[in-house]
Structures are given as C-alpha cells and as structure tokens.
Amino acid sequence: LGASKNAKHTIQLPNYLGDVRIMVVAVNEKAVGSAESNMLVKQDLLSYPTLPRYLAPNESIDIPVTIMSSIPKMAPVSISVSSPNGLLEWKDGNSKTINVPANGEMTVYFTAKTSSVSGPCKVLVSCSSGKNTFKDEINMNIMPSSPPTMDLREFDVAPGKQIVVAMDFDGIYSENEIILEVSKDKKLELERSM
C-alpha cells in the first residue's frame, strides 16, 4: 500500500454477536505502526441451536433453539429446522412460529429422533421475521454408544450333510454384518491372538 493510500479488506465472521477488536499492523523498511478499534457486531435476528457432539442411533432428543431479537417491537418469527441427509426425523413438525418480545429472546423446542443409521449429521436452522433472516448450521455425529461386538461360531458339517444356523442380530440393524468362512481345515485365528 502506498503512502497516504486507503484500502478496504473484507472478512467473513462466524455467527457472532458482541464486540470485535480490529487490529492493523503496518510495516515498511523504516517504520512499524499499529492501530486498533472495537466494533459492535449486531444483527436484528439470531438463532442459537444447542446440540450435543454426537447422538446414538434411534435416540430421541428435544433440541432447544433460542431466538434473539433486537427488533424494536414484538414480531412473529418463523423458525425451521432440517437434516439434509435424513438422519433426523422430526416429531411434531420441523417449523414453528413464535412471537418474540421487542429486544428480547425466546426458546423453542423441536423433538427429533435419530435414524438407525450411523454417520455424520448436519442440522440446518433458519429463522425469519419480515426482511430479517438468519441461518445456522450444526454438524454432529450419530454413532453407537457401545463398541462393536463379535459373535464367533464354529460348526462341523459331515460330508453330504447340511445345517441351518439361526442368527440373532443384536445392535443396530444397518450395521450388522455376517462373514461366512468355509474351510476343510480348522481355522487357527492367529490375527485374534496378536
């Protein structure tokens, strides 16, 4: 930047409300200079959903979404939640409208149930009131609350005979797996003992 010149720099801030300190440092061959200033970041409408880092499959949860409004009069606010990858099923609907008091806040709850499939889950929350809109995104995981288990069975089948084996699937339906190994010789299973 040349002497006595101005420049504009734009940055993207995460969802935030409050004071931000802006600091600038300038350096050339002969001098160093710095300046700082505080700036108030505000928005007329904000949402703060609260979710855990992970949930278990087939778990039900009430998700609180706090709406903060700095609109100078009571206003109706429409809130909607969604899970684009379909890992959450919304009970009692995924959208609500509430009247938030002037310069106030309210909390609304959405009840959801996780699917039987584990994996990363994204939750999108959007709220709007008149021309004011706000969107938020939360990432979490759906994963079993217990470690994987193994049920190992061995059967001897006489030549020319057959057997029927009944398998009970414990745990998460979509995560169950059967591996069938057929061998003339007894398996040593060295990998399990190392």
mmCIF file with all atom_site columns, C-alpha atoms in Angstrom:
data_model
loop_
_atom_site.group_PDB
_atom_site.id
_atom_site.type_symbol
_atom_site.label_atom_id
_atom_site.label_alt_id
_atom_site.label_comp_id
_atom_site.label_asym_id
_atom_site.label_entity_id
_atom_site.label_seq_id
_atom_site.pdbx_PDB_ins_code
_atom_site.Cartn_x
_atom_site.Cartn_y
_atom_site.Cartn_z
_atom_site.occupancy
_atom_site.B_iso_or_equiv
_atom_site.pdbx_formal_charge
_atom_site.auth_seq_id
_atom_site.auth_comp_id
_atom_site.auth_asym_id
_atom_site.auth_atom_id
_atom_site.pdbx_PDB_model_num
ATOM 1   C CA . LEU A 1 1   ? 0.000   0.000   0.000  1.00 0.00 ? 1   LEU A CA 1
ATOM 2   C CA . GLY A 1 2   ? 1.452   3.312   -1.000 1.00 0.00 ? 2   GLY A CA 1
ATOM 3   C CA . ALA A 1 3   ? 1.897   6.332   1.278  1.00 0.00 ? 3   ALA A CA 1
ATOM 4   C CA . SER A 1 4   ? -1.369  8.132   2.170  1.00 0.00 ? 4   SER A CA 1
ATOM 5   C CA . LYS A 1 5   ? -3.417  5.443   0.414  1.00 0.00 ? 5   LYS A CA 1
ATOM 6   C CA . ASN A 1 6   ? -6.500  3.654   1.750  1.00 0.00 ? 6   ASN A CA 1
ATOM 7   C CA . ALA A 1 7   ? -7.524  0.055   1.253  1.00 0.00 ? 7   ALA A CA 1
ATOM 8   C CA . LYS A 1 8   ? -10.607 -1.967  2.109  1.00 0.00 ? 8   LYS A CA 1
ATOM 9   C CA . HIS A 1 9   ? -10.381 -5.517  3.421  1.00 0.00 ? 9   HIS A CA 1
ATOM 10  C CA . THR A 1 10  ? -13.440 -7.768  3.850  1.00 0.00 ? 10  THR A CA 1
ATOM 11  C CA . ILE A 1 11  ? -13.516 -10.802 6.132  1.00 0.00 ? 11  ILE A CA 1
ATOM 12  C CA . GLN A 1 12  ? -16.226 -13.361 6.871  1.00 0.00 ? 12  GLN A CA 1
ATOM 13  C CA . LEU A 1 13  ? -17.028 -13.703 10.579 1.00 0.00 ? 13  LEU A CA 1
ATOM 14  C CA . PRO A 1 14  ? -18.740 -16.768 12.044 1.00 0.00 ? 14  PRO A CA 1
ATOM 15  C CA . ASN A 1 15  ? -22.150 -16.254 13.658 1.00 0.00 ? 15  ASN A CA 1
ATOM 16  C CA . TYR A 1 16  ? -21.320 -13.817 16.421 1.00 0.00 ? 16  TYR A CA 1
ATOM 17  C CA . LEU A 1 17  ? -22.945 -11.075 18.446 1.00 0.00 ? 17  LEU A CA 1
ATOM 18  C CA . GLY A 1 18  ? -20.946 -8.575  20.533 1.00 0.00 ? 18  GLY A CA 1
ATOM 19  C CA . ASP A 1 19  ? -17.715 -6.576  20.443 1.00 0.00 ? 19  ASP A CA 1
ATOM 20  C CA . VAL A 1 20  ? -14.939 -7.384  17.998 1.00 0.00 ? 20  VAL A CA 1
ATOM 21  C CA . ARG A 1 21  ? -11.456 -5.882  18.267 1.00 0.00 ? 21  ARG A CA 1
ATOM 22  C CA . ILE A 1 22  ? -9.957  -4.898  14.932 1.00 0.00 ? 22  ILE A CA 1
ATOM 23  C CA . MET A 1 23  ? -6.166  -4.588  14.823 1.00 0.00 ? 23  MET A CA 1
ATOM 24  C CA . VAL A 1 24  ? -3.947  -3.442  11.972 1.00 0.00 ? 24  VAL A CA 1
ATOM 25  C CA . VAL A 1 25  ? -0.156  -3.553  11.776 1.00 0.00 ? 25  VAL A CA 1
ATOM 26  C CA . ALA A 1 26  ? 1.801   -1.758  9.034  1.00 0.00 ? 26  ALA A CA 1
ATOM 27  C CA . VAL A 1 27  ? 5.480   -2.342  8.321  1.00 0.00 ? 27  VAL A CA 1
ATOM 28  C CA . ASN A 1 28  ? 7.981   -0.913  5.845  1.00 0.00 ? 28  ASN A CA 1
ATOM 29  C CA . GLU A 1 29  ? 11.799  -0.715  5.708  1.00 0.00 ? 29  GLU A CA 1
ATOM 30  C CA . LYS A 1 30  ? 11.965  2.272   8.097  1.00 0.00 ? 30  LYS A CA 1
ATOM 31  C CA . ALA A 1 31  ? 8.936   2.097   10.412 1.00 0.00 ? 31  ALA A CA 1
ATOM 32  C CA . VAL A 1 32  ? 6.305   -0.013  12.121 1.00 0.00 ? 32  VAL A CA 1
ATOM 33  C CA . GLY A 1 33  ? 2.840   1.213   13.053 1.00 0.00 ? 33  GLY A CA 1
ATOM 34  C CA . SER A 1 34  ? -0.309  -0.259  14.516 1.00 0.00 ? 34  SER A CA 1
ATOM 35  C CA . ALA A 1 35  ? -3.863  0.716   15.340 1.00 0.00 ? 35  ALA A CA 1
ATOM 36  C CA . GLU A 1 36  ? -6.842  -0.976  16.950 1.00 0.00 ? 36  GLU A CA 1
ATOM 37  C CA . SER A 1 37  ? -10.523 -0.290  17.401 1.00 0.00 ? 37  SER A CA 1
ATOM 38  C CA . ASN A 1 38  ? -13.567 -2.026  18.834 1.00 0.00 ? 38  ASN A CA 1
ATOM 39  C CA . MET A 1 39  ? -16.634 -2.584  16.696 1.00 0.00 ? 39  MET A CA 1
ATOM 40  C CA . LEU A 1 40  ? -20.081 -3.758  17.784 1.00 0.00 ? 40  LEU A CA 1
ATOM 41  C CA . VAL A 1 41  ? -21.379 -6.656  15.703 1.00 0.00 ? 41  VAL A CA 1
ATOM 42  C CA . LYS A 1 42  ? -25.141 -6.896  15.820 1.00 0.00 ? 42  LYS A CA 1
ATOM 43  C CA . GLN A 1 43  ? -27.947 -8.379  13.846 1.00 0.00 ? 43  GLN A CA 1
ATOM 44  C CA . ASP A 1 44  ? -31.671 -7.883  14.323 1.00 0.00 ? 44  ASP A CA 1
ATOM 45  C CA . LEU A 1 45  ? -32.357 -11.618 14.403 1.00 0.00 ? 45  LEU A CA 1
ATOM 46  C CA . LEU A 1 46  ? -30.186 -14.520 15.600 1.00 0.00 ? 46  LEU A CA 1
ATOM 47  C CA . SER A 1 47  ? -30.768 -18.180 16.406 1.00 0.00 ? 47  SER A CA 1
ATOM 48  C CA . TYR A 1 48  ? -28.681 -20.329 18.745 1.00 0.00 ? 48  TYR A CA 1
ATOM 49  C CA . PRO A 1 49  ? -29.468 -24.039 18.467 1.00 0.00 ? 49  PRO A CA 1
ATOM 50  C CA . THR A 1 50  ? -27.990 -26.288 21.140 1.00 0.00 ? 50  THR A CA 1
ATOM 51  C CA . LEU A 1 51  ? -26.985 -29.798 20.123 1.00 0.00 ? 51  LEU A CA 1
ATOM 52  C CA . PRO A 1 52  ? -24.619 -32.402 21.552 1.00 0.00 ? 52  PRO A CA 1
ATOM 53  C CA . ARG A 1 53  ? -21.499 -33.515 19.662 1.00 0.00 ? 53  ARG A CA 1
ATOM 54  C CA . TYR A 1 54  ? -22.996 -36.913 18.999 1.00 0.00 ? 54  TYR A CA 1
ATOM 55  C CA . LEU A 1 55  ? -26.189 -38.918 19.409 1.00 0.00 ? 55  LEU A CA 1
ATOM 56  C CA . ALA A 1 56  ? -26.857 -42.644 19.394 1.00 0.00 ? 56  ALA A CA 1
ATOM 57  C CA . PRO A 1 57  ? -28.976 -44.345 16.723 1.00 0.00 ? 57  PRO A CA 1
ATOM 58  C CA . ASN A 1 58  ? -32.726 -44.461 17.495 1.00 0.00 ? 58  ASN A CA 1
ATOM 59  C CA . GLU A 1 59  ? -32.343 -41.787 20.193 1.00 0.00 ? 59  GLU A CA 1
ATOM 60  C CA . SER A 1 60  ? -34.950 -39.072 20.834 1.00 0.00 ? 60  SER A CA 1
ATOM 61  C CA . ILE A 1 61  ? -33.919 -35.536 21.714 1.00 0.00 ? 61  ILE A CA 1
ATOM 62  C CA . ASP A 1 62  ? -35.508 -32.142 22.351 1.00 0.00 ? 62  ASP A CA 1
ATOM 63  C CA . ILE A 1 63  ? -33.454 -29.526 20.510 1.00 0.00 ? 63  ILE A CA 1
ATOM 64  C CA . PRO A 1 64  ? -33.669 -26.025 22.012 1.00 0.00 ? 64  PRO A CA 1
ATOM 65  C CA . VAL A 1 65  ? -33.363 -23.120 19.575 1.00 0.00 ? 65  VAL A CA 1
ATOM 66  C CA . THR A 1 66  ? -33.009 -19.722 21.242 1.00 0.00 ? 66  THR A CA 1
ATOM 67  C CA . ILE A 1 67  ? -34.155 -16.771 19.125 1.00 0.00 ? 67  ILE A CA 1
ATOM 68  C CA . MET A 1 68  ? -32.631 -13.394 19.970 1.00 0.00 ? 68  MET A CA 1
ATOM 69  C CA . SER A 1 69  ? -34.282 -10.328 18.504 1.00 0.00 ? 69  SER A CA 1
ATOM 70  C CA . SER A 1 70  ? -33.210 -6.692  18.599 1.00 0.00 ? 70  SER A CA 1
ATOM 71  C CA . ILE A 1 71  ? -36.284 -5.649  16.608 1.00 0.00 ? 71  ILE A CA 1
ATOM 72  C CA . PRO A 1 72  ? -37.827 -2.663  18.472 1.00 0.00 ? 72  PRO A CA 1
ATOM 73  C CA . LYS A 1 73  ? -41.349 -4.192  18.616 1.00 0.00 ? 73  LYS A CA 1
ATOM 74  C CA . MET A 1 74  ? -42.848 -7.626  19.208 1.00 0.00 ? 74  MET A CA 1
ATOM 75  C CA . ALA A 1 75  ? -42.588 -9.590  15.994 1.00 0.00 ? 75  ALA A CA 1
ATOM 76  C CA . PRO A 1 76  ? -43.615 -13.030 14.752 1.00 0.00 ? 76  PRO A CA 1
ATOM 77  C CA . VAL A 1 77  ? -40.577 -15.177 13.946 1.00 0.00 ? 77  VAL A CA 1
ATOM 78  C CA . SER A 1 78  ? -40.747 -18.306 11.769 1.00 0.00 ? 78  SER A CA 1
ATOM 79  C CA . ILE A 1 79  ? -38.206 -20.996 12.674 1.00 0.00 ? 79  ILE A CA 1
ATOM 80  C CA . SER A 1 80  ? -37.480 -24.158 10.708 1.00 0.00 ? 80  SER A CA 1
ATOM 81  C CA . VAL A 1 81  ? -35.025 -26.987 11.241 1.00 0.00 ? 81  VAL A CA 1
ATOM 82  C CA . SER A 1 82  ? -33.936 -29.660 8.787  1.00 0.00 ? 82  SER A CA 1
ATOM 83  C CA . SER A 1 83  ? -31.479 -32.502 8.362  1.00 0.00 ? 83  SER A CA 1
ATOM 84  C CA . PRO A 1 84  ? -30.499 -32.662 4.663  1.00 0.00 ? 84  PRO A CA 1
ATOM 85  C CA . ASN A 1 85  ? -29.093 -36.194 4.857  1.00 0.00 ? 85  ASN A CA 1
ATOM 86  C CA . GLY A 1 86  ? -32.268 -37.508 6.521  1.00 0.00 ? 86  GLY A CA 1
ATOM 87  C CA . LEU A 1 87  ? -30.647 -38.855 9.688  1.00 0.00 ? 87  LEU A CA 1
ATOM 88  C CA . LEU A 1 88  ? -33.139 -36.989 11.903 1.00 0.00 ? 88  LEU A CA 1
ATOM 89  C CA . GLU A 1 89  ? -36.900 -37.496 11.863 1.00 0.00 ? 89  GLU A CA 1
ATOM 90  C CA . TRP A 1 90  ? -38.854 -34.523 13.206 1.00 0.00 ? 90  TRP A CA 1
ATOM 91  C CA . LYS A 1 91  ? -41.770 -35.271 15.521 1.00 0.00 ? 91  LYS A CA 1
ATOM 92  C CA . ASP A 1 92  ? -44.487 -32.617 15.763 1.00 0.00 ? 92  ASP A CA 1
ATOM 93  C CA . GLY A 1 93  ? -43.117 -30.917 12.607 1.00 0.00 ? 93  GLY A CA 1
ATOM 94  C CA . ASN A 1 94  ? -39.928 -29.083 11.748 1.00 0.00 ? 94  ASN A CA 1
ATOM 95  C CA . SER A 1 95  ? -41.238 -25.491 11.676 1.00 0.00 ? 95  SER A CA 1
ATOM 96  C CA . LYS A 1 96  ? -42.840 -23.193 14.234 1.00 0.00 ? 96  LYS A CA 1
ATOM 97  C CA . THR A 1 97  ? -43.856 -19.546 14.511 1.00 0.00 ? 97  THR A CA 1
ATOM 98  C CA . ILE A 1 98  ? -43.484 -17.643 17.789 1.00 0.00 ? 98  ILE A CA 1
ATOM 99  C CA . ASN A 1 99  ? -43.947 -14.033 18.886 1.00 0.00 ? 99  ASN A CA 1
ATOM 100 C CA . VAL A 1 100 ? -40.644 -12.718 20.223 1.00 0.00 ? 100 VAL A CA 1
ATOM 101 C CA . PRO A 1 101 ? -40.869 -9.668  22.504 1.00 0.00 ? 101 PRO A CA 1
ATOM 102 C CA . ALA A 1 102 ? -39.206 -6.404  21.476 1.00 0.00 ? 102 ALA A CA 1
ATOM 103 C CA . ASN A 1 103 ? -35.440 -6.584  22.056 1.00 0.00 ? 103 ASN A CA 1
ATOM 104 C CA . GLY A 1 104 ? -35.922 -9.959  23.695 1.00 0.00 ? 104 GLY A CA 1
ATOM 105 C CA . GLU A 1 105 ? -35.353 -13.648 23.315 1.00 0.00 ? 105 GLU A CA 1
ATOM 106 C CA . MET A 1 106 ? -37.368 -16.860 23.420 1.00 0.00 ? 106 MET A CA 1
ATOM 107 C CA . THR A 1 107 ? -36.532 -20.545 23.241 1.00 0.00 ? 107 THR A CA 1
ATOM 108 C CA . VAL A 1 108 ? -38.498 -23.019 21.149 1.00 0.00 ? 108 VAL A CA 1
ATOM 109 C CA . TYR A 1 109 ? -38.020 -26.812 21.200 1.00 0.00 ? 109 TYR A CA 1
ATOM 110 C CA . PHE A 1 110 ? -38.028 -29.274 18.309 1.00 0.00 ? 110 PHE A CA 1
ATOM 111 C CA . THR A 1 111 ? -38.297 -33.001 19.023 1.00 0.00 ? 111 THR A CA 1
ATOM 112 C CA . ALA A 1 112 ? -36.286 -35.304 16.786 1.00 0.00 ? 112 ALA A CA 1
ATOM 113 C CA . LYS A 1 113 ? -35.415 -38.980 16.608 1.00 0.00 ? 113 LYS A CA 1
ATOM 114 C CA . THR A 1 114 ? -32.210 -40.236 15.057 1.00 0.00 ? 114 THR A CA 1
ATOM 115 C CA . SER A 1 115 ? -32.351 -42.921 12.395 1.00 0.00 ? 115 SER A CA 1
ATOM 116 C CA . SER A 1 116 ? -30.941 -46.406 12.859 1.00 0.00 ? 116 SER A CA 1
ATOM 117 C CA . VAL A 1 117 ? -28.029 -45.499 10.562 1.00 0.00 ? 117 VAL A CA 1
ATOM 118 C CA . SER A 1 118 ? -24.846 -44.004 12.000 1.00 0.00 ? 118 SER A CA 1
ATOM 119 C CA . GLY A 1 119 ? -22.761 -41.301 10.329 1.00 0.00 ? 119 GLY A CA 1
ATOM 120 C CA . PRO A 1 120 ? -22.215 -37.537 10.131 1.00 0.00 ? 120 PRO A CA 1
ATOM 121 C CA . CYS A 1 121 ? -25.376 -35.480 10.542 1.00 0.00 ? 121 CYS A CA 1
ATOM 122 C CA . LYS A 1 122 ? -25.943 -31.861 9.567  1.00 0.00 ? 122 LYS A CA 1
ATOM 123 C CA . VAL A 1 123 ? -28.713 -29.758 11.144 1.00 0.00 ? 123 VAL A CA 1
ATOM 124 C CA . LEU A 1 124 ? -29.797 -26.542 9.425  1.00 0.00 ? 124 LEU A CA 1
ATOM 125 C CA . VAL A 1 125 ? -31.717 -23.895 11.380 1.00 0.00 ? 125 VAL A CA 1
ATOM 126 C CA . SER A 1 126 ? -33.258 -20.854 9.740  1.00 0.00 ? 126 SER A CA 1
ATOM 127 C CA . CYS A 1 127 ? -35.407 -18.091 11.167 1.00 0.00 ? 127 CYS A CA 1
ATOM 128 C CA . SER A 1 128 ? -37.079 -15.100 9.583  1.00 0.00 ? 128 SER A CA 1
ATOM 129 C CA . SER A 1 129 ? -39.153 -12.123 10.606 1.00 0.00 ? 129 SER A CA 1
ATOM 130 C CA . GLY A 1 130 ? -40.108 -9.641  7.906  1.00 0.00 ? 130 GLY A CA 1
ATOM 131 C CA . LYS A 1 131 ? -36.946 -8.716  5.997  1.00 0.00 ? 131 LYS A CA 1
ATOM 132 C CA . ASN A 1 132 ? -34.665 -10.173 8.693  1.00 0.00 ? 132 ASN A CA 1
ATOM 133 C CA . THR A 1 133 ? -33.346 -13.692 8.142  1.00 0.00 ? 133 THR A CA 1
ATOM 134 C CA . PHE A 1 134 ? -30.700 -15.805 9.826  1.00 0.00 ? 134 PHE A CA 1
ATOM 135 C CA . LYS A 1 135 ? -29.320 -19.281 9.068  1.00 0.00 ? 135 LYS A CA 1
ATOM 136 C CA . ASP A 1 136 ? -27.158 -21.549 11.173 1.00 0.00 ? 136 ASP A CA 1
ATOM 137 C CA . GLU A 1 137 ? -25.579 -24.957 10.594 1.00 0.00 ? 137 GLU A CA 1
ATOM 138 C CA . ILE A 1 138 ? -24.554 -27.529 13.205 1.00 0.00 ? 138 ILE A CA 1
ATOM 139 C CA . ASN A 1 139 ? -22.515 -30.658 12.466 1.00 0.00 ? 139 ASN A CA 1
ATOM 140 C CA . MET A 1 140 ? -22.604 -33.686 14.738 1.00 0.00 ? 140 MET A CA 1
ATOM 141 C CA . ASN A 1 141 ? -22.251 -37.458 14.531 1.00 0.00 ? 141 ASN A CA 1
ATOM 142 C CA . ILE A 1 142 ? -24.694 -40.278 15.021 1.00 0.00 ? 142 ILE A CA 1
ATOM 143 C CA . MET A 1 143 ? -22.735 -43.216 16.362 1.00 0.00 ? 143 MET A CA 1
ATOM 144 C CA . PRO A 1 144 ? -23.354 -46.253 18.556 1.00 0.00 ? 144 PRO A CA 1
ATOM 145 C CA . SER A 1 145 ? -22.875 -45.680 22.253 1.00 0.00 ? 145 SER A CA 1
ATOM 146 C CA . SER A 1 146 ? -21.186 -49.052 22.717 1.00 0.00 ? 146 SER A CA 1
ATOM 147 C CA . PRO A 1 147 ? -18.248 -50.639 20.895 1.00 0.00 ? 147 PRO A CA 1
ATOM 148 C CA . PRO A 1 148 ? -18.793 -53.240 18.160 1.00 0.00 ? 148 PRO A CA 1
ATOM 149 C CA . THR A 1 149 ? -19.329 -56.795 19.321 1.00 0.00 ? 149 THR A CA 1
ATOM 150 C CA . MET A 1 150 ? -18.497 -60.079 17.633 1.00 0.00 ? 150 MET A CA 1
ATOM 151 C CA . ASP A 1 151 ? -20.292 -63.422 17.854 1.00 0.00 ? 151 ASP A CA 1
ATOM 152 C CA . LEU A 1 152 ? -17.993 -66.159 16.589 1.00 0.00 ? 152 LEU A CA 1
ATOM 153 C CA . ARG A 1 153 ? -19.439 -69.638 15.978 1.00 0.00 ? 153 ARG A CA 1
ATOM 154 C CA . GLU A 1 154 ? -17.905 -72.811 14.617 1.00 0.00 ? 154 GLU A CA 1
ATOM 155 C CA . PHE A 1 155 ? -19.779 -75.786 13.197 1.00 0.00 ? 155 PHE A CA 1
ATOM 156 C CA . ASP A 1 156 ? -18.643 -79.128 11.875 1.00 0.00 ? 156 ASP A CA 1
ATOM 157 C CA . VAL A 1 157 ? -20.616 -80.388 8.895  1.00 0.00 ? 157 VAL A CA 1
ATOM 158 C CA . ALA A 1 158 ? -20.322 -84.034 7.953  1.00 0.00 ? 158 ALA A CA 1
ATOM 159 C CA . PRO A 1 159 ? -19.757 -84.806 4.256  1.00 0.00 ? 159 PRO A CA 1
ATOM 160 C CA . GLY A 1 160 ? -23.023 -84.786 2.308  1.00 0.00 ? 160 GLY A CA 1
ATOM 161 C CA . LYS A 1 161 ? -24.951 -83.145 5.188  1.00 0.00 ? 161 LYS A CA 1
ATOM 162 C CA . GLN A 1 162 ? -26.247 -79.627 5.701  1.00 0.00 ? 162 GLN A CA 1
ATOM 163 C CA . ILE A 1 163 ? -27.040 -77.457 8.720  1.00 0.00 ? 163 ILE A CA 1
ATOM 164 C CA . VAL A 1 164 ? -29.305 -74.469 9.358  1.00 0.00 ? 164 VAL A CA 1
ATOM 165 C CA . VAL A 1 165 ? -27.943 -71.790 11.671 1.00 0.00 ? 165 VAL A CA 1
ATOM 166 C CA . ALA A 1 166 ? -30.292 -69.221 13.252 1.00 0.00 ? 166 ALA A CA 1
ATOM 167 C CA . MET A 1 167 ? -28.636 -65.843 13.777 1.00 0.00 ? 167 MET A CA 1
ATOM 168 C CA . ASP A 1 168 ? -29.901 -63.226 16.218 1.00 0.00 ? 168 ASP A CA 1
ATOM 169 C CA . PHE A 1 169 ? -28.855 -59.722 15.250 1.00 0.00 ? 169 PHE A CA 1
ATOM 170 C CA . ASP A 1 170 ? -28.104 -57.556 18.232 1.00 0.00 ? 170 ASP A CA 1
ATOM 171 C CA . GLY A 1 171 ? -27.247 -53.897 17.900 1.00 0.00 ? 171 GLY A CA 1
ATOM 172 C CA . ILE A 1 172 ? -28.001 -51.579 15.003 1.00 0.00 ? 172 ILE A CA 1
ATOM 173 C CA . TYR A 1 173 ? -29.774 -53.217 12.089 1.00 0.00 ? 173 TYR A CA 1
ATOM 174 C CA . SER A 1 174 ? -27.942 -51.277 9.376  1.00 0.00 ? 174 SER A CA 1
ATOM 175 C CA . GLU A 1 175 ? -24.529 -52.008 10.934 1.00 0.00 ? 175 GLU A CA 1
ATOM 176 C CA . ASN A 1 176 ? -24.859 -55.799 11.270 1.00 0.00 ? 176 ASN A CA 1
ATOM 177 C CA . GLU A 1 177 ? -22.585 -57.988 9.163  1.00 0.00 ? 177 GLU A CA 1
ATOM 178 C CA . ILE A 1 178 ? -22.180 -61.713 8.628  1.00 0.00 ? 178 ILE A CA 1
ATOM 179 C CA . ILE A 1 179 ? -18.941 -63.264 7.410  1.00 0.00 ? 179 ILE A CA 1
ATOM 180 C CA . LEU A 1 180 ? -19.037 -66.923 6.403  1.00 0.00 ? 180 LEU A CA 1
ATOM 181 C CA . GLU A 1 181 ? -15.803 -68.830 6.105  1.00 0.00 ? 181 GLU A CA 1
ATOM 182 C CA . VAL A 1 182 ? -15.744 -72.383 4.813  1.00 0.00 ? 182 VAL A CA 1
ATOM 183 C CA . SER A 1 183 ? -12.623 -74.431 5.311  1.00 0.00 ? 183 SER A CA 1
ATOM 184 C CA . LYS A 1 184 ? -11.546 -78.039 5.163  1.00 0.00 ? 184 LYS A CA 1
ATOM 185 C CA . ASP A 1 185 ? -9.094  -77.381 7.991  1.00 0.00 ? 185 ASP A CA 1
ATOM 186 C CA . LYS A 1 186 ? -9.703  -75.852 11.402 1.00 0.00 ? 186 LYS A CA 1
ATOM 187 C CA . LYS A 1 187 ? -9.030  -72.095 11.473 1.00 0.00 ? 187 LYS A CA 1
ATOM 188 C CA . LEU A 1 188 ? -6.021  -71.035 13.569 1.00 0.00 ? 188 LEU A CA 1
ATOM 189 C CA . GLU A 1 189 ? -7.188  -67.433 14.129 1.00 0.00 ? 189 GLU A CA 1
ATOM 190 C CA . LEU A 1 190 ? -3.684  -66.077 14.607 1.00 0.00 ? 190 LEU A CA 1
ATOM 191 C CA . GLU A 1 191 ? -4.798  -62.475 13.982 1.00 0.00 ? 191 GLU A CA 1
ATOM 192 C CA . ARG A 1 192 ? -7.033  -62.546 17.089 1.00 0.00 ? 192 ARG A CA 1
ATOM 193 C CA . SER A 1 193 ? -4.184  -63.582 19.369 1.00 0.00 ? 193 SER A CA 1
ATOM 194 C CA . MET A 1 194 ? -1.660  -60.973 18.176 1.00 0.00 ? 194 MET A CA 1
#
